[in-house]
């Protein structure tokens, strides 16, 4: 971004970036229209190029903004309370659901960062690092006594994690095939909740204590 954009008030910066993220999420980088972006942001085409060198410059700044926003929200997603592993996974999923409902443009655009071939490797690596940090913190302060006693907790956690990873890959492939539509995200969350309950039945003690 240019210095002229940095001098804007924070709220106005966010309005412009949100309009751009929405356009990139709906149409990808190649088909994204700067005409639609300026219309939705309530400004002229000339002002867009006063703030950004070109469409790629705007795209990269949107990526940086989205990643920074998610990084700052990571602690709120994970929390620090002592709880069972599956409960924590469920709570994290619910926290993300709330976050993405509050910031739908970031939700949709995050999928673009992950899936789009136009995204430079540096940003993909940063998104992957964010996901890895979230995974690391996810294991802090767990109550492992809820797991069934005939297998080591580490084995059960790995099986649960593989289930989550497999579902994430399947959802990613479906988003690739069907396109990213934030209006349809609840379908994925509802499916996710169903699998969580199934995993409690499989991996927890009979009384789920």
GROMACS .gro file of C-alpha atoms in nm:
model
  209
    1UNK     CA    1   0.000   0.000   0.000
    2UNK     CA    2   0.103   0.359  -0.046
    3UNK     CA    3   0.163   0.607   0.234
    4UNK     CA    4  -0.160   0.780   0.133
    5UNK     CA    5  -0.356   0.472   0.245
    6UNK     CA    6  -0.165   0.449   0.573
    7UNK     CA    7  -0.274   0.802   0.656
    8UNK     CA    8  -0.643   0.710   0.633
    9UNK     CA    9  -0.843   0.653   0.950
   10UNK     CA   10  -0.848   0.290   1.060
   11UNK     CA   11  -1.223   0.250   1.001
   12UNK     CA   12  -1.193   0.375   0.644
   13UNK     CA   13  -0.900   0.145   0.576
   14UNK     CA   14  -1.107  -0.150   0.696
   15UNK     CA   15  -1.404  -0.051   0.477
   16UNK     CA   16  -1.186  -0.049   0.167
   17UNK     CA   17  -1.008  -0.374   0.249
   18UNK     CA   18  -1.335  -0.550   0.336
   19UNK     CA   19  -1.486  -0.448   0.002
   20UNK     CA   20  -1.176  -0.580  -0.174
   21UNK     CA   21  -1.166  -0.906   0.024
   22UNK     CA   22  -1.530  -0.971  -0.059
   23UNK     CA   23  -1.463  -0.921  -0.430
   24UNK     CA   24  -1.151  -1.140  -0.429
   25UNK     CA   25  -1.333  -1.411  -0.233
   26UNK     CA   26  -1.627  -1.418  -0.474
   27UNK     CA   27  -1.432  -1.397  -0.801
   28UNK     CA   28  -1.068  -1.485  -0.733
   29UNK     CA   29  -0.779  -1.257  -0.815
   30UNK     CA   30  -0.796  -1.289  -1.192
   31UNK     CA   31  -1.166  -1.211  -1.232
   32UNK     CA   32  -1.194  -0.961  -0.947
   33UNK     CA   33  -1.321  -0.624  -1.071
   34UNK     CA   34  -1.171  -0.303  -0.940
   35UNK     CA   35  -1.489  -0.133  -1.061
   36UNK     CA   36  -1.697  -0.341  -0.820
   37UNK     CA   37  -1.444  -0.284  -0.542
   38UNK     CA   38  -1.459   0.094  -0.569
   39UNK     CA   39  -1.837   0.086  -0.597
   40UNK     CA   40  -1.874  -0.125  -0.282
   41UNK     CA   41  -1.612   0.082  -0.100
   42UNK     CA   42  -1.783   0.408  -0.198
   43UNK     CA   43  -1.491   0.576  -0.374
   44UNK     CA   44  -1.363   0.659  -0.720
   45UNK     CA   45  -1.129   0.451  -0.935
   46UNK     CA   46  -0.873   0.727  -0.915
   47UNK     CA   47  -0.870   0.710  -0.535
   48UNK     CA   48  -0.808   0.335  -0.549
   49UNK     CA   49  -0.488   0.393  -0.743
   50UNK     CA   50  -0.401   0.683  -0.516
   51UNK     CA   51  -0.395   0.431  -0.231
   52UNK     CA   52  -0.258   0.122  -0.411
   53UNK     CA   53  -0.011   0.070  -0.694
   54UNK     CA   54  -0.231  -0.184  -0.873
   55UNK     CA   55  -0.477  -0.468  -0.812
   56UNK     CA   56  -0.198  -0.703  -0.704
   57UNK     CA   57  -0.080  -0.451  -0.445
   58UNK     CA   58  -0.433  -0.433  -0.306
   59UNK     CA   59  -0.462  -0.814  -0.307
   60UNK     CA   60  -0.140  -0.855  -0.109
   61UNK     CA   61  -0.247  -0.594   0.145
   62UNK     CA   62  -0.577  -0.776   0.192
   63UNK     CA   63  -0.384  -1.096   0.265
   64UNK     CA   64  -0.166  -0.919   0.520
   65UNK     CA   65  -0.468  -0.764   0.691
   66UNK     CA   66  -0.660  -1.092   0.709
   67UNK     CA   67  -0.367  -1.288   0.848
   68UNK     CA   68  -0.286  -1.024   1.109
   69UNK     CA   69  -0.650  -1.013   1.217
   70UNK     CA   70  -0.664  -1.391   1.259
   71UNK     CA   71  -0.331  -1.401   1.442
   72UNK     CA   72  -0.455  -1.147   1.694
   73UNK     CA   73  -0.770  -1.355   1.751
   74UNK     CA   74  -0.587  -1.685   1.807
   75UNK     CA   75  -0.578  -1.659   2.189
   76UNK     CA   76  -0.954  -1.598   2.202
   77UNK     CA   77  -1.015  -1.909   1.990
   78UNK     CA   78  -0.799  -2.142   2.198
   79UNK     CA   79  -0.861  -2.025   2.556
   80UNK     CA   80  -0.680  -2.159   2.863
   81UNK     CA   81  -0.940  -2.356   3.064
   82UNK     CA   82  -0.887  -2.723   3.159
   83UNK     CA   83  -1.117  -2.942   2.951
   84UNK     CA   84  -1.136  -3.263   2.753
   85UNK     CA   85  -0.968  -3.281   2.414
   86UNK     CA   86  -1.286  -3.324   2.212
   87UNK     CA   87  -1.462  -3.049   2.413
   88UNK     CA   88  -1.177  -2.816   2.337
   89UNK     CA   89  -1.195  -2.898   1.969
   90UNK     CA   90  -1.569  -2.828   1.981
   91UNK     CA   91  -1.521  -2.499   2.165
   92UNK     CA   92  -1.253  -2.387   1.923
   93UNK     CA   93  -1.483  -2.469   1.633
   94UNK     CA   94  -1.763  -2.267   1.793
   95UNK     CA   95  -1.525  -1.974   1.857
   96UNK     CA   96  -1.424  -1.982   1.492
   97UNK     CA   97  -1.788  -2.001   1.386
   98UNK     CA   98  -1.864  -1.684   1.586
   99UNK     CA   99  -1.553  -1.513   1.455
  100UNK     CA  100  -1.630  -1.590   1.093
  101UNK     CA  101  -1.990  -1.479   1.133
  102UNK     CA  102  -1.865  -1.149   1.271
  103UNK     CA  103  -1.605  -1.121   0.994
  104UNK     CA  104  -1.750  -1.303   0.692
  105UNK     CA  105  -1.521  -1.127   0.447
  106UNK     CA  106  -1.217  -1.266   0.631
  107UNK     CA  107  -1.373  -1.613   0.648
  108UNK     CA  108  -1.421  -1.629   0.273
  109UNK     CA  109  -1.093  -1.460   0.193
  110UNK     CA  110  -0.897  -1.699   0.421
  111UNK     CA  111  -1.009  -1.981   0.191
  112UNK     CA  112  -0.877  -1.780  -0.105
  113UNK     CA  113  -0.539  -1.742   0.069
  114UNK     CA  114  -0.523  -2.116   0.120
  115UNK     CA  115  -0.652  -2.224  -0.221
  116UNK     CA  116  -0.552  -1.954  -0.469
  117UNK     CA  117  -0.243  -2.012  -0.688
  118UNK     CA  118  -0.191  -1.634  -0.707
  119UNK     CA  119  -0.096  -1.613  -0.338
  120UNK     CA  120   0.283  -1.587  -0.288
  121UNK     CA  121   0.443  -1.874  -0.088
  122UNK     CA  122   0.535  -1.635   0.198
  123UNK     CA  123   0.169  -1.574   0.280
  124UNK     CA  124   0.076  -1.942   0.249
  125UNK     CA  125   0.360  -2.025   0.489
  126UNK     CA  126   0.234  -1.760   0.730
  127UNK     CA  127  -0.117  -1.909   0.723
  128UNK     CA  128   0.026  -2.257   0.779
  129UNK     CA  129   0.233  -2.124   1.072
  130UNK     CA  130  -0.081  -1.974   1.223
  131UNK     CA  131  -0.256  -2.309   1.195
  132UNK     CA  132   0.044  -2.490   1.350
  133UNK     CA  133   0.056  -2.246   1.642
  134UNK     CA  134  -0.312  -2.302   1.701
  135UNK     CA  135  -0.255  -2.678   1.699
  136UNK     CA  136   0.030  -2.649   1.952
  137UNK     CA  137  -0.175  -2.438   2.194
  138UNK     CA  138  -0.468  -2.671   2.153
  139UNK     CA  139  -0.288  -2.936   2.361
  140UNK     CA  140  -0.206  -2.714   2.662
  141UNK     CA  141  -0.390  -2.789   2.992
  142UNK     CA  142  -0.601  -3.080   2.870
  143UNK     CA  143  -0.801  -3.313   3.095
  144UNK     CA  144  -0.709  -3.656   2.959
  145UNK     CA  145  -0.910  -3.851   3.220
  146UNK     CA  146  -1.218  -3.853   2.998
  147UNK     CA  147  -1.059  -4.083   2.743
  148UNK     CA  148  -1.134  -4.456   2.759
  149UNK     CA  149  -0.871  -4.640   2.961
  150UNK     CA  150  -0.777  -4.927   2.729
  151UNK     CA  151  -0.562  -4.716   2.495
  152UNK     CA  152  -0.302  -4.445   2.562
  153UNK     CA  153  -0.444  -4.088   2.550
  154UNK     CA  154  -0.176  -3.993   2.297
  155UNK     CA  155  -0.304  -4.261   2.060
  156UNK     CA  156  -0.663  -4.147   2.100
  157UNK     CA  157  -0.575  -3.781   2.049
  158UNK     CA  158  -0.389  -3.873   1.733
  159UNK     CA  159  -0.690  -4.064   1.603
  160UNK     CA  160  -0.918  -3.770   1.684
  161UNK     CA  161  -0.676  -3.532   1.514
  162UNK     CA  162  -0.661  -3.752   1.203
  163UNK     CA  163  -1.039  -3.745   1.188
  164UNK     CA  164  -1.036  -3.366   1.207
  165UNK     CA  165  -0.761  -3.337   0.948
  166UNK     CA  166  -0.942  -3.574   0.715
  167UNK     CA  167  -1.263  -3.377   0.745
  168UNK     CA  168  -1.074  -3.052   0.683
  169UNK     CA  169  -0.922  -3.194   0.365
  170UNK     CA  170  -1.261  -3.319   0.247
  171UNK     CA  171  -1.420  -2.979   0.316
  172UNK     CA  172  -1.135  -2.809   0.131
  173UNK     CA  173  -1.190  -3.028  -0.175
  174UNK     CA  174  -1.562  -2.956  -0.166
  175UNK     CA  175  -1.493  -2.583  -0.148
  176UNK     CA  176  -1.259  -2.614  -0.445
  177UNK     CA  177  -1.527  -2.794  -0.644
  178UNK     CA  178  -1.829  -2.590  -0.532
  179UNK     CA  179  -1.666  -2.251  -0.472
  180UNK     CA  180  -1.643  -2.057  -0.148
  181UNK     CA  181  -1.984  -1.941  -0.031
  182UNK     CA  182  -2.003  -1.799   0.321
  183UNK     CA  183  -2.381  -1.839   0.317
  184UNK     CA  184  -2.332  -2.216   0.303
  185UNK     CA  185  -2.068  -2.242   0.580
  186UNK     CA  186  -2.325  -2.353   0.839
  187UNK     CA  187  -2.356  -2.681   0.651
  188UNK     CA  188  -1.993  -2.759   0.726
  189UNK     CA  189  -2.028  -2.657   1.093
  190UNK     CA  190  -2.338  -2.873   1.140
  191UNK     CA  191  -2.157  -3.172   0.992
  192UNK     CA  192  -1.863  -3.099   1.218
  193UNK     CA  193  -2.085  -3.104   1.529
  194UNK     CA  194  -2.221  -3.443   1.426
  195UNK     CA  195  -1.871  -3.589   1.400
  196UNK     CA  196  -1.778  -3.443   1.739
  197UNK     CA  197  -2.060  -3.629   1.909
  198UNK     CA  198  -1.964  -3.950   1.729
  199UNK     CA  199  -1.605  -3.916   1.847
  200UNK     CA  200  -1.717  -3.875   2.210
  201UNK     CA  201  -1.902  -4.205   2.181
  202UNK     CA  202  -1.599  -4.379   2.031
  203UNK     CA  203  -1.311  -4.237   2.235
  204UNK     CA  204  -1.453  -4.144   2.578
  205UNK     CA  205  -1.546  -4.359   2.875
  206UNK     CA  206  -1.902  -4.486   2.881
  207UNK     CA  207  -2.011  -4.228   3.138
  208UNK     CA  208  -1.808  -3.954   2.962
  209UNK     CA  209  -1.676  -3.845   3.300
   0.00000   0.00000   0.00000
